[in-house]
PDB file of C-alpha atoms in Angstrom:
ATOM      1  CA  MET A   1      70.096 110.902  81.767  1.00  0.00           C
ATOM      2  CA  THR A   2      71.397 107.471  82.130  1.00  0.00           C
ATOM      3  CA  ALA A   3      74.901 106.527  83.621  1.00  0.00           C
ATOM      4  CA  TYR A   4      77.213 104.873  81.313  1.00  0.00           C
ATOM      5  CA  THR A   5      80.941 103.718  81.343  1.00  0.00           C
ATOM      6  CA  ALA A   6      82.823 104.279  78.259  1.00  0.00           C
ATOM      7  CA  THR A   7      86.021 102.346  77.913  1.00  0.00           C
ATOM      8  CA  VAL A   8      88.608 103.941  75.342  1.00  0.00           C
ATOM      9  CA  THR A   9      91.288 101.656  74.339  1.00  0.00           C
ATOM     10  CA  VAL A  10      94.199 103.466  72.702  1.00  0.00           C
ATOM     11  CA  ARG A  11      96.889 101.497  70.688  1.00  0.00           C
ATOM     12  CA  LEU A  12      99.897 102.444  68.653  1.00  0.00           C
ATOM     13  CA  LYS A  13      99.226 102.084  64.835  1.00  0.00           C
ATOM     14  CA  HIS A  14     100.627  99.221  63.248  1.00  0.00           C
ATOM     15  CA  GLY A  15     104.305 100.051  62.417  1.00  0.00           C
ATOM     16  CA  VAL A  16     104.895 102.533  65.199  1.00  0.00           C
ATOM     17  CA  LEU A  17     107.729 101.407  67.450  1.00  0.00           C
ATOM     18  CA  ASP A  18     106.622 100.448  70.802  1.00  0.00           C
ATOM     19  CA  PRO A  19     109.679 100.416  73.204  1.00  0.00           C
ATOM     20  CA  GLU A  20     107.629  99.813  76.273  1.00  0.00           C
ATOM     21  CA  ALA A  21     106.348  96.583  74.684  1.00  0.00           C
ATOM     22  CA  GLU A  22     109.797  95.569  73.527  1.00  0.00           C
ATOM     23  CA  THR A  23     111.147  96.006  76.924  1.00  0.00           C
ATOM     24  CA  THR A  24     108.249  94.207  78.626  1.00  0.00           C
ATOM     25  CA  LYS A  25     108.619  91.167  76.073  1.00  0.00           C
ATOM     26  CA  GLY A  26     112.426  91.128  76.888  1.00  0.00           C
ATOM     27  CA  ALA A  27     111.799  90.852  80.664  1.00  0.00           C
ATOM     28  CA  LEU A  28     109.187  88.251  80.140  1.00  0.00           C
ATOM     29  CA  GLU A  29     111.565  86.266  78.098  1.00  0.00           C
ATOM     30  CA  ARG A  30     114.553  86.611  80.678  1.00  0.00           C
ATOM     31  CA  LEU A  31     111.976  85.150  83.196  1.00  0.00           C
ATOM     32  CA  GLY A  32     111.803  82.095  80.935  1.00  0.00           C
ATOM     33  CA  PHE A  33     108.318  82.900  79.104  1.00  0.00           C
ATOM     34  CA  GLU A  34     108.089  82.243  75.385  1.00  0.00           C
ATOM     35  CA  VAL A  35     106.306  84.999  73.878  1.00  0.00           C
ATOM     36  CA  GLU A  36     105.527  85.361  70.243  1.00  0.00           C
ATOM     37  CA  ALA A  37     104.652  89.440  70.256  1.00  0.00           C
ATOM     38  CA  LEU A  38     103.511  91.804  72.719  1.00  0.00           C
ATOM     39  CA  ARG A  39     101.633  94.904  72.163  1.00  0.00           C
ATOM     40  CA  SER A  40     100.836  97.610  75.011  1.00  0.00           C
ATOM     41  CA  ALA A  41      97.833  99.679  75.008  1.00  0.00           C
ATOM     42  CA  ASP A  42      96.252 102.346  77.305  1.00  0.00           C
ATOM     43  CA  ARG A  43      92.724 102.048  78.657  1.00  0.00           C
ATOM     44  CA  PHE A  44      90.602 104.896  79.955  1.00  0.00           C
ATOM     45  CA  GLU A  45      87.339 104.050  81.806  1.00  0.00           C
ATOM     46  CA  VAL A  46      85.084 107.104  81.722  1.00  0.00           C
ATOM     47  CA  ASP A  47      82.019 107.256  83.849  1.00  0.00           C
ATOM     48  CA  LEU A  48      79.542 109.731  82.205  1.00  0.00           C
ATOM     49  CA  ASP A  49      75.808 110.673  82.068  1.00  0.00           C
ATOM     50  CA  ALA A  50      74.127 110.599  78.709  1.00  0.00           C
ATOM     51  CA  VAL A  51      70.662 110.510  77.291  1.00  0.00           C
ATOM     52  CA  ASP A  52      71.382 107.126  75.660  1.00  0.00           C
ATOM     53  CA  ALA A  53      74.246 104.821  74.742  1.00  0.00           C
ATOM     54  CA  ASP A  54      74.875 106.507  71.383  1.00  0.00           C
ATOM     55  CA  ALA A  55      75.322 109.900  72.820  1.00  0.00           C
ATOM     56  CA  ALA A  56      77.668 108.416  75.447  1.00  0.00           C
ATOM     57  CA  ARG A  57      79.730 106.784  72.594  1.00  0.00           C
ATOM     58  CA  GLU A  58      79.723 109.930  70.624  1.00  0.00           C
ATOM     59  CA  ARG A  59      81.121 111.841  73.593  1.00  0.00           C
ATOM     60  CA  ALA A  60      83.786 109.349  74.298  1.00  0.00           C
ATOM     61  CA  ASP A  61      84.698 109.267  70.810  1.00  0.00           C
ATOM     62  CA  GLU A  62      85.274 113.079  70.720  1.00  0.00           C
ATOM     63  CA  MET A  63      87.329 112.906  74.048  1.00  0.00           C
ATOM     64  CA  ALA A  64      89.602 110.444  72.421  1.00  0.00           C
ATOM     65  CA  LYS A  65      89.808 112.491  69.166  1.00  0.00           C
ATOM     66  CA  ARG A  66      90.538 115.639  71.216  1.00  0.00           C
ATOM     67  CA  LEU A  67      92.840 114.335  74.095  1.00  0.00           C
ATOM     68  CA  LEU A  68      93.301 110.641  74.725  1.00  0.00           C
ATOM     69  CA  ALA A  69      94.494 109.563  71.415  1.00  0.00           C
ATOM     70  CA  ASN A  70      97.242 111.236  69.008  1.00  0.00           C
ATOM     71  CA  PRO A  71      95.787 110.392  65.603  1.00  0.00           C
ATOM     72  CA  THR A  72      99.297 110.562  64.164  1.00  0.00           C
ATOM     73  CA  ILE A  73     100.478 107.543  66.002  1.00  0.00           C
ATOM     74  CA  HIS A  74      97.293 105.906  67.662  1.00  0.00           C
ATOM     75  CA  ASP A  75      94.227 104.052  66.705  1.00  0.00           C
ATOM     76  CA  TYR A  76      91.541 103.765  69.257  1.00  0.00           C
ATOM     77  CA  ASP A  77      88.111 101.994  69.966  1.00  0.00           C
ATOM     78  CA  VAL A  78      85.247 102.899  72.226  1.00  0.00           C
ATOM     79  CA  ASP A  79      82.900 100.490  74.149  1.00  0.00           C
ATOM     80  CA  VAL A  80      80.009 101.676  76.113  1.00  0.00           C
ATOM     81  CA  VAL A  81      78.056  99.784  78.807  1.00  0.00           C
ATOM     82  CA  GLU A  82      75.407 100.925  81.351  1.00  0.00           C
ATOM     83  CA  ARG A  83      76.561 101.322  84.966  1.00  0.00           C
TER      84      ARG A  83
ATOM     85  CA  MET B   1      99.977  73.792  69.993  1.00  0.00           C
ATOM     86  CA  THR B   2      97.490  76.590  69.110  1.00  0.00           C
ATOM     87  CA  ALA B   3      98.164  80.183  68.818  1.00  0.00           C
ATOM     88  CA  TYR B   4      96.326  82.562  71.211  1.00  0.00           C
ATOM     89  CA  THR B   5      96.232  86.069  72.269  1.00  0.00           C
ATOM     90  CA  ALA B   6      96.054  86.752  75.986  1.00  0.00           C
ATOM     91  CA  THR B   7      94.913  90.195  77.069  1.00  0.00           C
ATOM     92  CA  VAL B   8      95.981  91.297  80.538  1.00  0.00           C
ATOM     93  CA  THR B   9      94.420  94.378  81.903  1.00  0.00           C
ATOM     94  CA  VAL B  10      96.254  95.908  84.942  1.00  0.00           C
ATOM     95  CA  ARG B  11      94.235  98.355  86.967  1.00  0.00           C
ATOM     96  CA  LEU B  12      95.131 100.309  90.243  1.00  0.00           C
ATOM     97  CA  LYS B  13      93.532  98.735  93.196  1.00  0.00           C
ATOM     98  CA  HIS B  14      90.380 100.735  94.619  1.00  0.00           C
ATOM     99  CA  GLY B  15      91.712 103.505  96.839  1.00  0.00           C
ATOM    100  CA  VAL B  16      95.260 103.608  95.305  1.00  0.00           C
ATOM    101  CA  LEU B  17      95.821 107.277  94.156  1.00  0.00           C
ATOM    102  CA  ASP B  18      95.835 107.702  90.315  1.00  0.00           C
ATOM    103  CA  PRO B  19      97.375 111.012  89.482  1.00  0.00           C
ATOM    104  CA  GLU B  20      97.449 110.157  85.771  1.00  0.00           C
ATOM    105  CA  ALA B  21      93.720 109.772  85.712  1.00  0.00           C
ATOM    106  CA  GLU B  22      93.251 112.969  87.738  1.00  0.00           C
ATOM    107  CA  THR B  23      95.230 114.929  85.324  1.00  0.00           C
ATOM    108  CA  THR B  24      93.319 113.428  82.300  1.00  0.00           C
ATOM    109  CA  LYS B  25      89.906 114.137  83.837  1.00  0.00           C
ATOM    110  CA  GLY B  26      91.080 117.689  84.603  1.00  0.00           C
ATOM    111  CA  ALA B  27      92.142 118.271  81.006  1.00  0.00           C
ATOM    112  CA  LEU B  28      88.891 116.621  79.666  1.00  0.00           C
ATOM    113  CA  GLU B  29      86.958 119.090  82.065  1.00  0.00           C
ATOM    114  CA  ARG B  30      88.973 122.004  80.878  1.00  0.00           C
ATOM    115  CA  LEU B  31      88.007 121.121  77.263  1.00  0.00           C
ATOM    116  CA  GLY B  32      84.359 121.413  78.333  1.00  0.00           C
ATOM    117  CA  PHE B  33      83.534 117.593  78.847  1.00  0.00           C
ATOM    118  CA  GLU B  34      81.404 116.470  81.893  1.00  0.00           C
ATOM    119  CA  VAL B  35      83.111 113.485  83.411  1.00  0.00           C
ATOM    120  CA  GLU B  36      81.899 112.007  86.553  1.00  0.00           C
ATOM    121  CA  ALA B  37      85.004 109.623  87.245  1.00  0.00           C
ATOM    122  CA  LEU B  38      87.974 108.442  85.003  1.00  0.00           C
ATOM    123  CA  ARG B  39      90.132 105.291  85.680  1.00  0.00           C
ATOM    124  CA  SER B  40      93.291 104.525  83.681  1.00  0.00           C
ATOM    125  CA  ALA B  41      94.532 100.994  83.109  1.00  0.00           C
ATOM    126  CA  ASP B  42      97.335  99.251  81.326  1.00  0.00           C
ATOM    127  CA  ARG B  43      96.672  96.714  78.708  1.00  0.00           C
ATOM    128  CA  PHE B  44      99.058  94.063  77.481  1.00  0.00           C
ATOM    129  CA  GLU B  45      98.130  91.953  74.402  1.00  0.00           C
ATOM    130  CA  VAL B  46     100.584  88.840  74.574  1.00  0.00           C
ATOM    131  CA  ASP B  47     100.684  86.433  71.580  1.00  0.00           C
ATOM    132  CA  LEU B  48     101.648  82.930  72.596  1.00  0.00           C
ATOM    133  CA  ASP B  49     101.244  79.376  71.753  1.00  0.00           C
ATOM    134  CA  ALA B  50      99.738  76.929  74.290  1.00  0.00           C
ATOM    135  CA  VAL B  51      98.259  73.395  74.025  1.00  0.00           C
ATOM    136  CA  ASP B  52      94.753  74.905  74.915  1.00  0.00           C
ATOM    137  CA  ALA B  53      93.117  78.076  76.251  1.00  0.00           C
ATOM    138  CA  ASP B  54      93.309  77.009  79.860  1.00  0.00           C
ATOM    139  CA  ALA B  55      97.197  76.621  79.435  1.00  0.00           C
ATOM    140  CA  ALA B  56      97.376  80.045  77.752  1.00  0.00           C
ATOM    141  CA  ARG B  57      95.336  81.744  80.426  1.00  0.00           C
ATOM    142  CA  GLU B  58      97.507  80.037  83.180  1.00  0.00           C
ATOM    143  CA  ARG B  59     100.694  81.208  81.532  1.00  0.00           C
ATOM    144  CA  ALA B  60      99.446  84.877  81.032  1.00  0.00           C
ATOM    145  CA  ASP B  61      98.240  84.831  84.677  1.00  0.00           C
ATOM    146  CA  GLU B  62     101.724  83.748  85.736  1.00  0.00           C
ATOM    147  CA  MET B  63     103.281  86.575  83.604  1.00  0.00           C
ATOM    148  CA  ALA B  64     100.848  89.226  85.303  1.00  0.00           C
ATOM    149  CA  LYS B  65     101.675  87.929  88.935  1.00  0.00           C
ATOM    150  CA  ARG B  66     105.579  87.911  88.123  1.00  0.00           C
ATOM    151  CA  LEU B  67     105.985  90.954  86.026  1.00  0.00           C
ATOM    152  CA  LEU B  68     103.024  92.883  84.574  1.00  0.00           C
ATOM    153  CA  ALA B  69     101.089  93.735  87.864  1.00  0.00           C
ATOM    154  CA  ASN B  70     102.509  94.885  91.320  1.00  0.00           C
ATOM    155  CA  PRO B  71     100.060  92.918  93.539  1.00  0.00           C
ATOM    156  CA  THR B  72     100.538  95.563  96.336  1.00  0.00           C
ATOM    157  CA  ILE B  73      98.795  98.147  94.174  1.00  0.00           C
ATOM    158  CA  HIS B  74      97.242  96.462  91.076  1.00  0.00           C
ATOM    159  CA  ASP B  75      94.355  94.147  90.411  1.00  0.00           C
ATOM    160  CA  TYR B  76      94.604  92.432  87.047  1.00  0.00           C
ATOM    161  CA  ASP B  77      92.370  90.223  84.809  1.00  0.00           C
ATOM    162  CA  VAL B  78      93.119  87.936  81.941  1.00  0.00           C
ATOM    163  CA  ASP B  79      91.133  87.245  78.747  1.00  0.00           C
ATOM    164  CA  VAL B  80      92.171  84.752  75.993  1.00  0.00           C
ATOM    165  CA  VAL B  81      91.009  84.312  72.490  1.00  0.00           C
ATOM    166  CA  GLU B  82      92.218  82.114  69.594  1.00  0.00           C
ATOM    167  CA  ARG B  83      94.268  84.066  67.095  1.00  0.00           C
TER     168      ARG B  83
END
């Protein structure tokens, strides 16, 4: 078994309202920053042991599908590195 | 001016309690996943115009310092790509 860190980034799908991002963009503009657009996302860094990188990626993908992301409103991607 | 996307990733500093991550780790374990550790982070993707990548990075860094991160409890990093 090798130790991996899988990073799962969970984003709202295009077209889903993102009030947190709108609020943050407004606050930055009130501070004087010019911002074209702002998107927020959640990032989970999961340390896990697996036989190889493919197995680690598959497991992280399953975690995203079952818990970390809501397929109705979220897209996600998984990135795996050895730790 | 060139169009850039600056990605600001905001993490809790090492040693700061992360109840969201603990809850998520516990939920994954109840679903049968083996997880060594789990860290959560916020990710902001900011679209902005700047004269060059260094200027874009500097502006995103300033945004992180002034609003996106709390220096008492957070570390952050900034990544800039042309869009």
